[in-house]
């Protein structure tokens, strides 16, 4: 059985991908320091799949511990999700973000090269596109220009590092998956997006407003050049996103291959709020506040390359994501 090392596997996207890996017949080791997730996720993954991943509570900055992991396990591939990911926090703690995200990746690469593990899937982001003339993003676009926060720059820098490493080590197969805006959770409601501390993504905030833990949702700007003035984003169900990683794993090729994972459509923040209210029957109070620096009016993925080369496409809708979120909410009141 092929064994996959999943870094950050107790996090939002990582945990859903572990579920899909186990369901697809892979053996999974998770390494996570739990700085933004909970160990209880492991038992929830087991409940969903009937299989238990092996969990190592370790920090990727601990090179000796990581090396020991590679010495004692034969990995077919590494899926690298682990990293600090708050845009706002990265602007306050730029050193911590660059040090954590980049050094941890370098540590993984070092272990992979030394132990001849030749397959890596990296959890990248649409933030690498920065400011573009077109709201539709293609993999062929120039990246790195106009990125407005340290978090986004770490993703861009890591992509460039991986391209350099690939050029020097042609035996490697590296896939960069650029995400857009993941929402929803597993339909069981057992795992979902539940960050430690103050959430930054929109759906956890909506959940906490629905729970009464936050008074109202802040909508950043209503004067964009969009139909209702609020920002438009490519909201993708996290289960679709997780399945994209399985498709990528099955189609790995030498060199660096880059794919957008998105729906190819954009919905506004207000559309998401109104859909949640319609499906849940619950009012979500919100207030319009000033735009955040660096936010774009509209962004969505062109995922034709992933559709054609990986045989992957999204199956689930925003309505599915909201329905599944309500199931999570029901079990986590």
mmCIF file of C-alpha atoms in Angstrom:
data_model
loop_
_atom_site.group_PDB
_atom_site.id
_atom_site.type_symbol
_atom_site.label_atom_id
_atom_site.label_comp_id
_atom_site.label_asym_id
_atom_site.label_seq_id
_atom_site.Cartn_x
_atom_site.Cartn_y
_atom_site.Cartn_z
ATOM 1 C CA UNK A 1 0.000 0.000 0.000
ATOM 2 C CA UNK A 2 1.381 3.400 -0.964
ATOM 3 C CA UNK A 3 2.046 5.624 2.046
ATOM 4 C CA UNK A 4 1.517 9.389 1.804
ATOM 5 C CA UNK A 5 2.940 11.918 4.260
ATOM 6 C CA UNK A 6 0.452 14.747 4.761
ATOM 7 C CA UNK A 7 1.800 17.842 6.495
ATOM 8 C CA UNK A 8 -0.883 19.951 8.178
ATOM 9 C CA UNK A 9 -3.231 16.990 7.902
ATOM 10 C CA UNK A 10 -5.435 17.987 10.829
ATOM 11 C CA UNK A 11 -6.218 21.366 9.250
ATOM 12 C CA UNK A 12 -9.236 22.269 7.139
ATOM 13 C CA UNK A 13 -8.104 21.251 3.654
ATOM 14 C CA UNK A 14 -5.552 18.712 4.883
ATOM 15 C CA UNK A 15 -8.089 16.720 6.917
ATOM 16 C CA UNK A 16 -10.558 16.518 4.029
ATOM 17 C CA UNK A 17 -7.777 15.363 1.729
ATOM 18 C CA UNK A 18 -6.738 12.693 4.246
ATOM 19 C CA UNK A 19 -10.331 11.388 4.129
ATOM 20 C CA UNK A 20 -10.170 11.143 0.331
ATOM 21 C CA UNK A 21 -6.719 9.499 0.446
ATOM 22 C CA UNK A 22 -7.908 6.838 2.901
ATOM 23 C CA UNK A 23 -11.063 6.240 0.865
ATOM 24 C CA UNK A 24 -8.884 5.828 -2.240
ATOM 25 C CA UNK A 25 -6.844 3.086 -0.543
ATOM 26 C CA UNK A 26 -3.708 4.974 0.464
ATOM 27 C CA UNK A 27 -1.950 4.660 3.810
ATOM 28 C CA UNK A 28 -1.542 8.068 5.488
ATOM 29 C CA UNK A 29 0.850 9.585 8.003
ATOM 30 C CA UNK A 30 -0.038 13.054 9.304
ATOM 31 C CA UNK A 31 2.454 15.503 10.761
ATOM 32 C CA UNK A 32 1.011 18.614 12.393
ATOM 33 C CA UNK A 33 1.997 20.861 15.298
ATOM 34 C CA UNK A 34 -1.694 21.685 16.017
ATOM 35 C CA UNK A 35 -1.040 25.434 16.056
ATOM 36 C CA UNK A 36 -4.280 25.994 14.137
ATOM 37 C CA UNK A 37 -6.129 22.681 14.459
ATOM 38 C CA UNK A 38 -7.160 20.007 16.925
ATOM 39 C CA UNK A 39 -5.978 16.425 17.535
ATOM 40 C CA UNK A 40 -9.624 15.325 17.860
ATOM 41 C CA UNK A 41 -9.836 15.563 14.052
ATOM 42 C CA UNK A 42 -7.939 12.248 13.849
ATOM 43 C CA UNK A 43 -10.779 10.360 15.532
ATOM 44 C CA UNK A 44 -13.326 12.115 13.285
ATOM 45 C CA UNK A 45 -11.376 11.048 10.189
ATOM 46 C CA UNK A 46 -11.412 7.479 11.511
ATOM 47 C CA UNK A 47 -15.161 7.671 12.121
ATOM 48 C CA UNK A 48 -15.764 8.816 8.541
ATOM 49 C CA UNK A 49 -13.434 6.352 6.797
ATOM 50 C CA UNK A 50 -13.171 3.386 9.165
ATOM 51 C CA UNK A 51 -9.394 3.797 8.945
ATOM 52 C CA UNK A 52 -7.035 5.651 11.256
ATOM 53 C CA UNK A 53 -4.118 7.681 9.935
ATOM 54 C CA UNK A 54 -0.888 7.639 11.929
ATOM 55 C CA UNK A 55 -0.440 10.999 13.658
ATOM 56 C CA UNK A 56 2.821 12.679 14.619
ATOM 57 C CA UNK A 57 2.508 15.874 16.633
ATOM 58 C CA UNK A 58 5.678 17.548 15.450
ATOM 59 C CA UNK A 59 6.817 20.851 14.017
ATOM 60 C CA UNK A 60 8.299 20.892 10.527
ATOM 61 C CA UNK A 61 10.916 23.358 11.765
ATOM 62 C CA UNK A 62 12.366 20.465 13.803
ATOM 63 C CA UNK A 63 14.619 19.046 11.099
ATOM 64 C CA UNK A 64 16.031 16.108 13.153
ATOM 65 C CA UNK A 65 12.527 14.886 14.058
ATOM 66 C CA UNK A 66 11.412 15.202 10.439
ATOM 67 C CA UNK A 67 14.486 13.306 9.263
ATOM 68 C CA UNK A 68 13.711 10.516 11.730
ATOM 69 C CA UNK A 69 10.205 10.272 10.264
ATOM 70 C CA UNK A 70 11.644 9.784 6.763
ATOM 71 C CA UNK A 71 14.188 7.269 8.058
ATOM 72 C CA UNK A 72 11.539 5.038 9.609
ATOM 73 C CA UNK A 73 8.901 5.283 6.849
ATOM 74 C CA UNK A 74 8.946 4.668 3.117
ATOM 75 C CA UNK A 75 6.855 7.431 1.553
ATOM 76 C CA UNK A 76 5.451 7.314 -1.957
ATOM 77 C CA UNK A 77 4.670 11.045 -1.928
ATOM 78 C CA UNK A 78 4.364 14.115 0.283
ATOM 79 C CA UNK A 79 1.358 16.435 0.334
ATOM 80 C CA UNK A 80 2.412 19.715 1.923
ATOM 81 C CA UNK A 81 -0.450 21.710 3.467
ATOM 82 C CA UNK A 82 1.219 22.922 6.668
ATOM 83 C CA UNK A 83 1.803 26.647 7.000
ATOM 84 C CA UNK A 84 0.617 29.838 8.622
ATOM 85 C CA UNK A 85 -2.193 31.202 6.477
ATOM 86 C CA UNK A 86 -3.820 34.359 7.834
ATOM 87 C CA UNK A 87 -3.466 37.327 5.475
ATOM 88 C CA UNK A 88 -4.082 39.864 8.233
ATOM 89 C CA UNK A 89 -1.805 38.155 10.760
ATOM 90 C CA UNK A 90 0.976 37.912 8.190
ATOM 91 C CA UNK A 91 1.030 41.695 7.925
ATOM 92 C CA UNK A 92 1.615 41.938 11.684
ATOM 93 C CA UNK A 93 4.040 38.999 11.884
ATOM 94 C CA UNK A 94 5.912 38.984 8.562
ATOM 95 C CA UNK A 95 9.102 37.414 9.941
ATOM 96 C CA UNK A 96 7.188 34.542 11.541
ATOM 97 C CA UNK A 97 5.348 33.831 8.294
ATOM 98 C CA UNK A 98 8.433 33.845 6.093
ATOM 99 C CA UNK A 99 10.466 31.817 8.569
ATOM 100 C CA UNK A 100 7.790 29.217 9.266
ATOM 101 C CA UNK A 101 6.423 28.703 5.765
ATOM 102 C CA UNK A 102 9.688 28.800 3.844
ATOM 103 C CA UNK A 103 12.019 27.018 6.275
ATOM 104 C CA UNK A 104 9.514 24.232 6.905
ATOM 105 C CA UNK A 105 9.282 23.661 3.148
ATOM 106 C CA UNK A 106 13.061 23.623 2.788
ATOM 107 C CA UNK A 107 13.226 21.033 5.575
ATOM 108 C CA UNK A 108 10.757 18.823 3.716
ATOM 109 C CA UNK A 109 12.707 19.157 0.470
ATOM 110 C CA UNK A 110 15.935 18.238 2.257
ATOM 111 C CA UNK A 111 14.386 15.059 3.658
ATOM 112 C CA UNK A 112 12.795 14.144 0.334
ATOM 113 C CA UNK A 113 16.100 14.474 -1.518
ATOM 114 C CA UNK A 114 18.074 12.551 1.110
ATOM 115 C CA UNK A 115 15.531 9.735 1.291
ATOM 116 C CA UNK A 116 14.684 9.645 -2.433
ATOM 117 C CA UNK A 117 11.029 10.562 -2.130
ATOM 118 C CA UNK A 118 10.353 12.039 -5.554
ATOM 119 C CA UNK A 119 6.720 13.202 -5.485
ATOM 120 C CA UNK A 120 5.481 16.421 -3.886
ATOM 121 C CA UNK A 121 2.105 18.138 -4.060
ATOM 122 C CA UNK A 122 2.213 21.680 -2.707
ATOM 123 C CA UNK A 123 -0.797 23.529 -1.361
ATOM 124 C CA UNK A 124 -0.462 26.874 -3.121
ATOM 125 C CA UNK A 125 -2.921 29.717 -3.562
ATOM 126 C CA UNK A 126 -4.520 32.064 -6.049
ATOM 127 C CA UNK A 127 -2.765 34.853 -4.127
ATOM 128 C CA UNK A 128 0.335 34.176 -6.255
ATOM 129 C CA UNK A 129 -1.447 35.827 -9.188
ATOM 130 C CA UNK A 130 -1.330 39.168 -7.383
ATOM 131 C CA UNK A 131 -2.882 41.992 -9.374
ATOM 132 C CA UNK A 132 -3.924 40.989 -12.884
ATOM 133 C CA UNK A 133 -5.707 42.834 -15.686
ATOM 134 C CA UNK A 134 -8.243 40.014 -15.924
ATOM 135 C CA UNK A 135 -10.311 38.566 -13.051
ATOM 136 C CA UNK A 136 -10.028 35.119 -14.671
ATOM 137 C CA UNK A 137 -6.776 33.422 -13.678
ATOM 138 C CA UNK A 138 -4.824 31.104 -15.961
ATOM 139 C CA UNK A 139 -1.773 29.059 -14.941
ATOM 140 C CA UNK A 140 0.220 30.705 -17.740
ATOM 141 C CA UNK A 141 -0.090 34.173 -16.187
ATOM 142 C CA UNK A 142 2.950 35.905 -14.705
ATOM 143 C CA UNK A 143 2.920 35.516 -10.921
ATOM 144 C CA UNK A 144 4.400 37.473 -8.022
ATOM 145 C CA UNK A 145 3.458 40.972 -9.143
ATOM 146 C CA UNK A 146 1.215 43.040 -6.907
ATOM 147 C CA UNK A 147 0.965 40.540 -4.049
ATOM 148 C CA UNK A 148 -0.110 42.687 -1.117
ATOM 149 C CA UNK A 149 0.699 40.560 1.943
ATOM 150 C CA UNK A 150 3.514 38.392 3.357
ATOM 151 C CA UNK A 151 1.328 35.253 3.382
ATOM 152 C CA UNK A 152 0.820 35.474 -0.370
ATOM 153 C CA UNK A 153 4.487 36.172 -0.956
ATOM 154 C CA UNK A 154 5.479 33.045 0.980
ATOM 155 C CA UNK A 155 3.342 30.992 -1.408
ATOM 156 C CA UNK A 156 4.973 32.689 -4.388
ATOM 157 C CA UNK A 157 8.500 32.296 -3.001
ATOM 158 C CA UNK A 158 7.912 28.606 -2.245
ATOM 159 C CA UNK A 159 6.651 28.028 -5.783
ATOM 160 C CA UNK A 160 9.848 29.626 -7.127
ATOM 161 C CA UNK A 161 12.025 27.565 -4.756
ATOM 162 C CA UNK A 162 10.315 24.374 -5.926
ATOM 163 C CA UNK A 163 10.901 25.324 -9.565
ATOM 164 C CA UNK A 164 14.603 25.827 -8.811
ATOM 165 C CA UNK A 165 14.844 22.518 -6.939
ATOM 166 C CA UNK A 166 13.101 20.729 -9.793
ATOM 167 C CA UNK A 167 15.562 22.158 -12.306
ATOM 168 C CA UNK A 168 18.459 20.752 -10.276
ATOM 169 C CA UNK A 169 16.755 17.413 -9.562
ATOM 170 C CA UNK A 170 14.995 16.193 -12.724
ATOM 171 C CA UNK A 171 13.931 12.978 -10.956
ATOM 172 C CA UNK A 172 11.348 14.982 -8.963
ATOM 173 C CA UNK A 173 7.656 15.251 -9.794
ATOM 174 C CA UNK A 174 6.235 18.427 -8.232
ATOM 175 C CA UNK A 175 2.640 19.596 -8.547
ATOM 176 C CA UNK A 176 1.563 23.075 -7.492
ATOM 177 C CA UNK A 177 -2.160 23.335 -6.793
ATOM 178 C CA UNK A 178 -3.472 26.887 -6.685
ATOM 179 C CA UNK A 179 -6.640 27.121 -4.594
ATOM 180 C CA UNK A 180 -9.258 29.798 -4.764
ATOM 181 C CA UNK A 181 -11.821 30.060 -1.920
ATOM 182 C CA UNK A 182 -12.608 26.737 -0.202
ATOM 183 C CA UNK A 183 -15.852 26.562 1.776
ATOM 184 C CA UNK A 184 -18.100 23.864 3.232
ATOM 185 C CA UNK A 185 -17.058 20.669 4.971
ATOM 186 C CA UNK A 186 -17.507 16.913 4.859
ATOM 187 C CA UNK A 187 -21.217 16.069 4.470
ATOM 188 C CA UNK A 188 -21.093 14.005 7.675
ATOM 189 C CA UNK A 189 -20.582 17.277 9.559
ATOM 190 C CA UNK A 190 -17.814 15.614 11.572
ATOM 191 C CA UNK A 191 -14.945 17.716 10.226
ATOM 192 C CA UNK A 192 -15.003 21.285 8.984
ATOM 193 C CA UNK A 193 -13.273 24.629 9.041
ATOM 194 C CA UNK A 194 -12.798 25.374 12.729
ATOM 195 C CA UNK A 195 -9.605 27.411 13.209
ATOM 196 C CA UNK A 196 -8.154 28.174 16.619
ATOM 197 C CA UNK A 197 -8.606 31.832 17.576
ATOM 198 C CA UNK A 198 -10.257 34.442 15.349
ATOM 199 C CA UNK A 199 -11.254 33.067 11.931
ATOM 200 C CA UNK A 200 -10.177 34.875 8.757
ATOM 201 C CA UNK A 201 -12.173 33.043 6.087
ATOM 202 C CA UNK A 202 -15.792 33.949 5.497
ATOM 203 C CA UNK A 203 -17.600 30.688 6.254
ATOM 204 C CA UNK A 204 -16.227 30.200 9.796
ATOM 205 C CA UNK A 205 -17.254 33.790 10.521
ATOM 206 C CA UNK A 206 -20.779 33.117 9.203
ATOM 207 C CA UNK A 207 -20.915 30.016 11.422
ATOM 208 C CA UNK A 208 -19.896 31.995 14.492
ATOM 209 C CA UNK A 209 -22.437 34.707 13.703
ATOM 210 C CA UNK A 210 -25.074 31.974 13.372
ATOM 211 C CA UNK A 211 -23.962 30.578 16.749
ATOM 212 C CA UNK A 212 -24.158 34.016 18.344
ATOM 213 C CA UNK A 213 -20.419 34.016 19.077
ATOM 214 C CA UNK A 214 -19.870 37.017 16.788
ATOM 215 C CA UNK A 215 -22.446 39.817 16.606
ATOM 216 C CA UNK A 216 -22.233 40.493 12.882
ATOM 217 C CA UNK A 217 -20.268 39.738 9.744
ATOM 218 C CA UNK A 218 -18.093 42.485 8.308
ATOM 219 C CA UNK A 219 -18.389 42.903 4.549
ATOM 220 C CA UNK A 220 -15.298 44.674 3.299
ATOM 221 C CA UNK A 221 -16.478 47.137 0.662
ATOM 222 C CA UNK A 222 -19.625 47.449 -1.439
ATOM 223 C CA UNK A 223 -18.277 49.782 -4.116
ATOM 224 C CA UNK A 224 -16.455 47.298 -6.352
ATOM 225 C CA UNK A 225 -17.277 47.063 -10.047
ATOM 226 C CA UNK A 226 -19.443 43.980 -9.502
ATOM 227 C CA UNK A 227 -23.228 43.503 -9.806
ATOM 228 C CA UNK A 228 -23.921 44.148 -6.107
ATOM 229 C CA UNK A 229 -20.734 46.071 -5.292
ATOM 230 C CA UNK A 230 -19.257 43.397 -3.024
ATOM 231 C CA UNK A 231 -16.242 41.283 -3.882
ATOM 232 C CA UNK A 232 -16.731 38.216 -6.055
ATOM 233 C CA UNK A 233 -14.796 35.032 -5.353
ATOM 234 C CA UNK A 234 -14.545 31.505 -6.712
ATOM 235 C CA UNK A 235 -16.026 29.523 -3.802
ATOM 236 C CA UNK A 236 -15.145 25.826 -4.139
ATOM 237 C CA UNK A 237 -16.482 23.026 -1.943
ATOM 238 C CA UNK A 238 -13.607 21.633 0.111
ATOM 239 C CA UNK A 239 -14.538 18.039 -0.813
ATOM 240 C CA UNK A 240 -14.148 18.880 -4.506
ATOM 241 C CA UNK A 241 -10.828 20.505 -3.659
ATOM 242 C CA UNK A 242 -9.678 17.445 -1.706
ATOM 243 C CA UNK A 243 -10.574 15.179 -4.623
ATOM 244 C CA UNK A 244 -8.436 17.389 -6.835
ATOM 245 C CA UNK A 245 -5.416 16.271 -4.795
ATOM 246 C CA UNK A 246 -6.193 12.609 -5.446
ATOM 247 C CA UNK A 247 -6.484 13.322 -9.168
ATOM 248 C CA UNK A 248 -3.153 15.180 -9.065
ATOM 249 C CA UNK A 249 -1.482 12.311 -7.185
ATOM 250 C CA UNK A 250 -2.617 9.824 -9.832
ATOM 251 C CA UNK A 251 -1.297 11.968 -12.696
ATOM 252 C CA UNK A 252 2.100 13.106 -11.420
ATOM 253 C CA UNK A 253 4.768 13.764 -14.033
ATOM 254 C CA UNK A 254 8.435 14.745 -13.883
ATOM 255 C CA UNK A 255 9.147 18.438 -13.506
ATOM 256 C CA UNK A 256 6.811 21.109 -12.148
ATOM 257 C CA UNK A 257 3.143 20.980 -13.109
ATOM 258 C CA UNK A 258 0.724 23.722 -12.080
ATOM 259 C CA UNK A 259 -3.060 23.550 -11.818
ATOM 260 C CA UNK A 260 -5.818 25.901 -10.719
ATOM 261 C CA UNK A 261 -8.493 24.226 -8.599
ATOM 262 C CA UNK A 262 -11.673 26.281 -8.781
ATOM 263 C CA UNK A 263 -15.196 26.240 -10.147
ATOM 264 C CA UNK A 264 -14.624 28.770 -12.909
ATOM 265 C CA UNK A 265 -17.431 30.993 -11.626
ATOM 266 C CA UNK A 266 -17.595 33.790 -9.078
ATOM 267 C CA UNK A 267 -20.194 34.635 -6.459
ATOM 268 C CA UNK A 268 -20.307 37.756 -4.364
ATOM 269 C CA UNK A 269 -20.066 37.956 -0.606
ATOM 270 C CA UNK A 270 -23.680 39.110 -0.393
ATOM 271 C CA UNK A 271 -24.800 36.212 -2.598
ATOM 272 C CA UNK A 272 -23.108 33.815 -0.184
ATOM 273 C CA UNK A 273 -24.772 35.463 2.831
ATOM 274 C CA UNK A 274 -28.224 35.466 1.217
ATOM 275 C CA UNK A 275 -27.845 31.810 0.144
ATOM 276 C CA UNK A 276 -26.928 30.852 3.707
ATOM 277 C CA UNK A 277 -29.955 32.739 5.046
ATOM 278 C CA UNK A 278 -32.278 31.128 2.491
ATOM 279 C CA UNK A 279 -31.095 27.571 3.150
ATOM 280 C CA UNK A 280 -30.746 27.875 6.933
ATOM 281 C CA UNK A 281 -33.763 30.096 7.573
ATOM 282 C CA UNK A 282 -31.519 32.126 9.862
ATOM 283 C CA UNK A 283 -30.683 35.815 9.507
ATOM 284 C CA UNK A 284 -26.989 36.683 9.343
ATOM 285 C CA UNK A 285 -26.462 40.280 10.504
ATOM 286 C CA UNK A 286 -23.742 42.088 8.574
ATOM 287 C CA UNK A 287 -22.315 45.562 8.186
ATOM 288 C CA UNK A 288 -20.516 47.168 5.283
ATOM 289 C CA UNK A 289 -17.064 48.431 6.248
ATOM 290 C CA UNK A 290 -14.157 49.879 4.283
ATOM 291 C CA UNK A 291 -12.321 47.792 1.740
ATOM 292 C CA UNK A 292 -9.283 45.885 2.959
ATOM 293 C CA UNK A 293 -6.027 47.003 1.372
ATOM 294 C CA UNK A 294 -5.104 44.751 -1.517
ATOM 295 C CA UNK A 295 -8.495 43.083 -1.949
ATOM 296 C CA UNK A 296 -9.544 42.675 -5.573
ATOM 297 C CA UNK A 297 -13.060 43.193 -6.874
ATOM 298 C CA UNK A 298 -13.427 39.842 -8.608
ATOM 299 C CA UNK A 299 -11.244 36.740 -8.988
ATOM 300 C CA UNK A 300 -12.020 33.301 -10.363
ATOM 301 C CA UNK A 301 -10.184 30.290 -11.722
ATOM 302 C CA UNK A 302 -9.861 28.969 -15.201
ATOM 303 C CA UNK A 303 -9.557 25.261 -14.379
ATOM 304 C CA UNK A 304 -9.601 23.926 -17.945
ATOM 305 C CA UNK A 305 -6.076 22.521 -17.535
ATOM 306 C CA UNK A 306 -7.025 20.462 -14.467
ATOM 307 C CA UNK A 307 -10.205 19.344 -16.231
ATOM 308 C CA UNK A 308 -8.273 18.142 -19.282
ATOM 309 C CA UNK A 309 -5.056 16.752 -17.776
ATOM 310 C CA UNK A 310 -6.250 15.443 -14.398
ATOM 311 C CA UNK A 311 -9.770 14.465 -15.384
ATOM 312 C CA UNK A 312 -10.984 16.535 -12.446
ATOM 313 C CA UNK A 313 -13.868 18.966 -12.231
ATOM 314 C CA UNK A 314 -16.069 20.294 -9.480
ATOM 315 C CA UNK A 315 -19.298 18.427 -8.714
ATOM 316 C CA UNK A 316 -20.663 20.354 -5.730
ATOM 317 C CA UNK A 317 -22.375 23.745 -5.479
ATOM 318 C CA UNK A 318 -22.447 26.624 -3.024
ATOM 319 C CA UNK A 319 -25.810 25.256 -1.875
ATOM 320 C CA UNK A 320 -24.139 21.900 -1.145
ATOM 321 C CA UNK A 321 -21.414 23.672 0.809
ATOM 322 C CA UNK A 322 -23.967 25.556 2.893
ATOM 323 C CA UNK A 323 -26.053 22.423 3.539
ATOM 324 C CA UNK A 324 -22.933 20.576 4.697
ATOM 325 C CA UNK A 325 -21.901 23.551 6.823
ATOM 326 C CA UNK A 326 -25.290 23.463 8.535
ATOM 327 C CA UNK A 327 -24.727 19.783 9.335
ATOM 328 C CA UNK A 328 -21.376 20.730 10.897
ATOM 329 C CA UNK A 329 -23.081 23.509 12.819
ATOM 330 C CA UNK A 330 -25.728 21.085 14.084
ATOM 331 C CA UNK A 331 -23.048 18.780 15.521
ATOM 332 C CA UNK A 332 -20.858 21.547 16.940
ATOM 333 C CA UNK A 333 -23.252 23.927 18.663
#
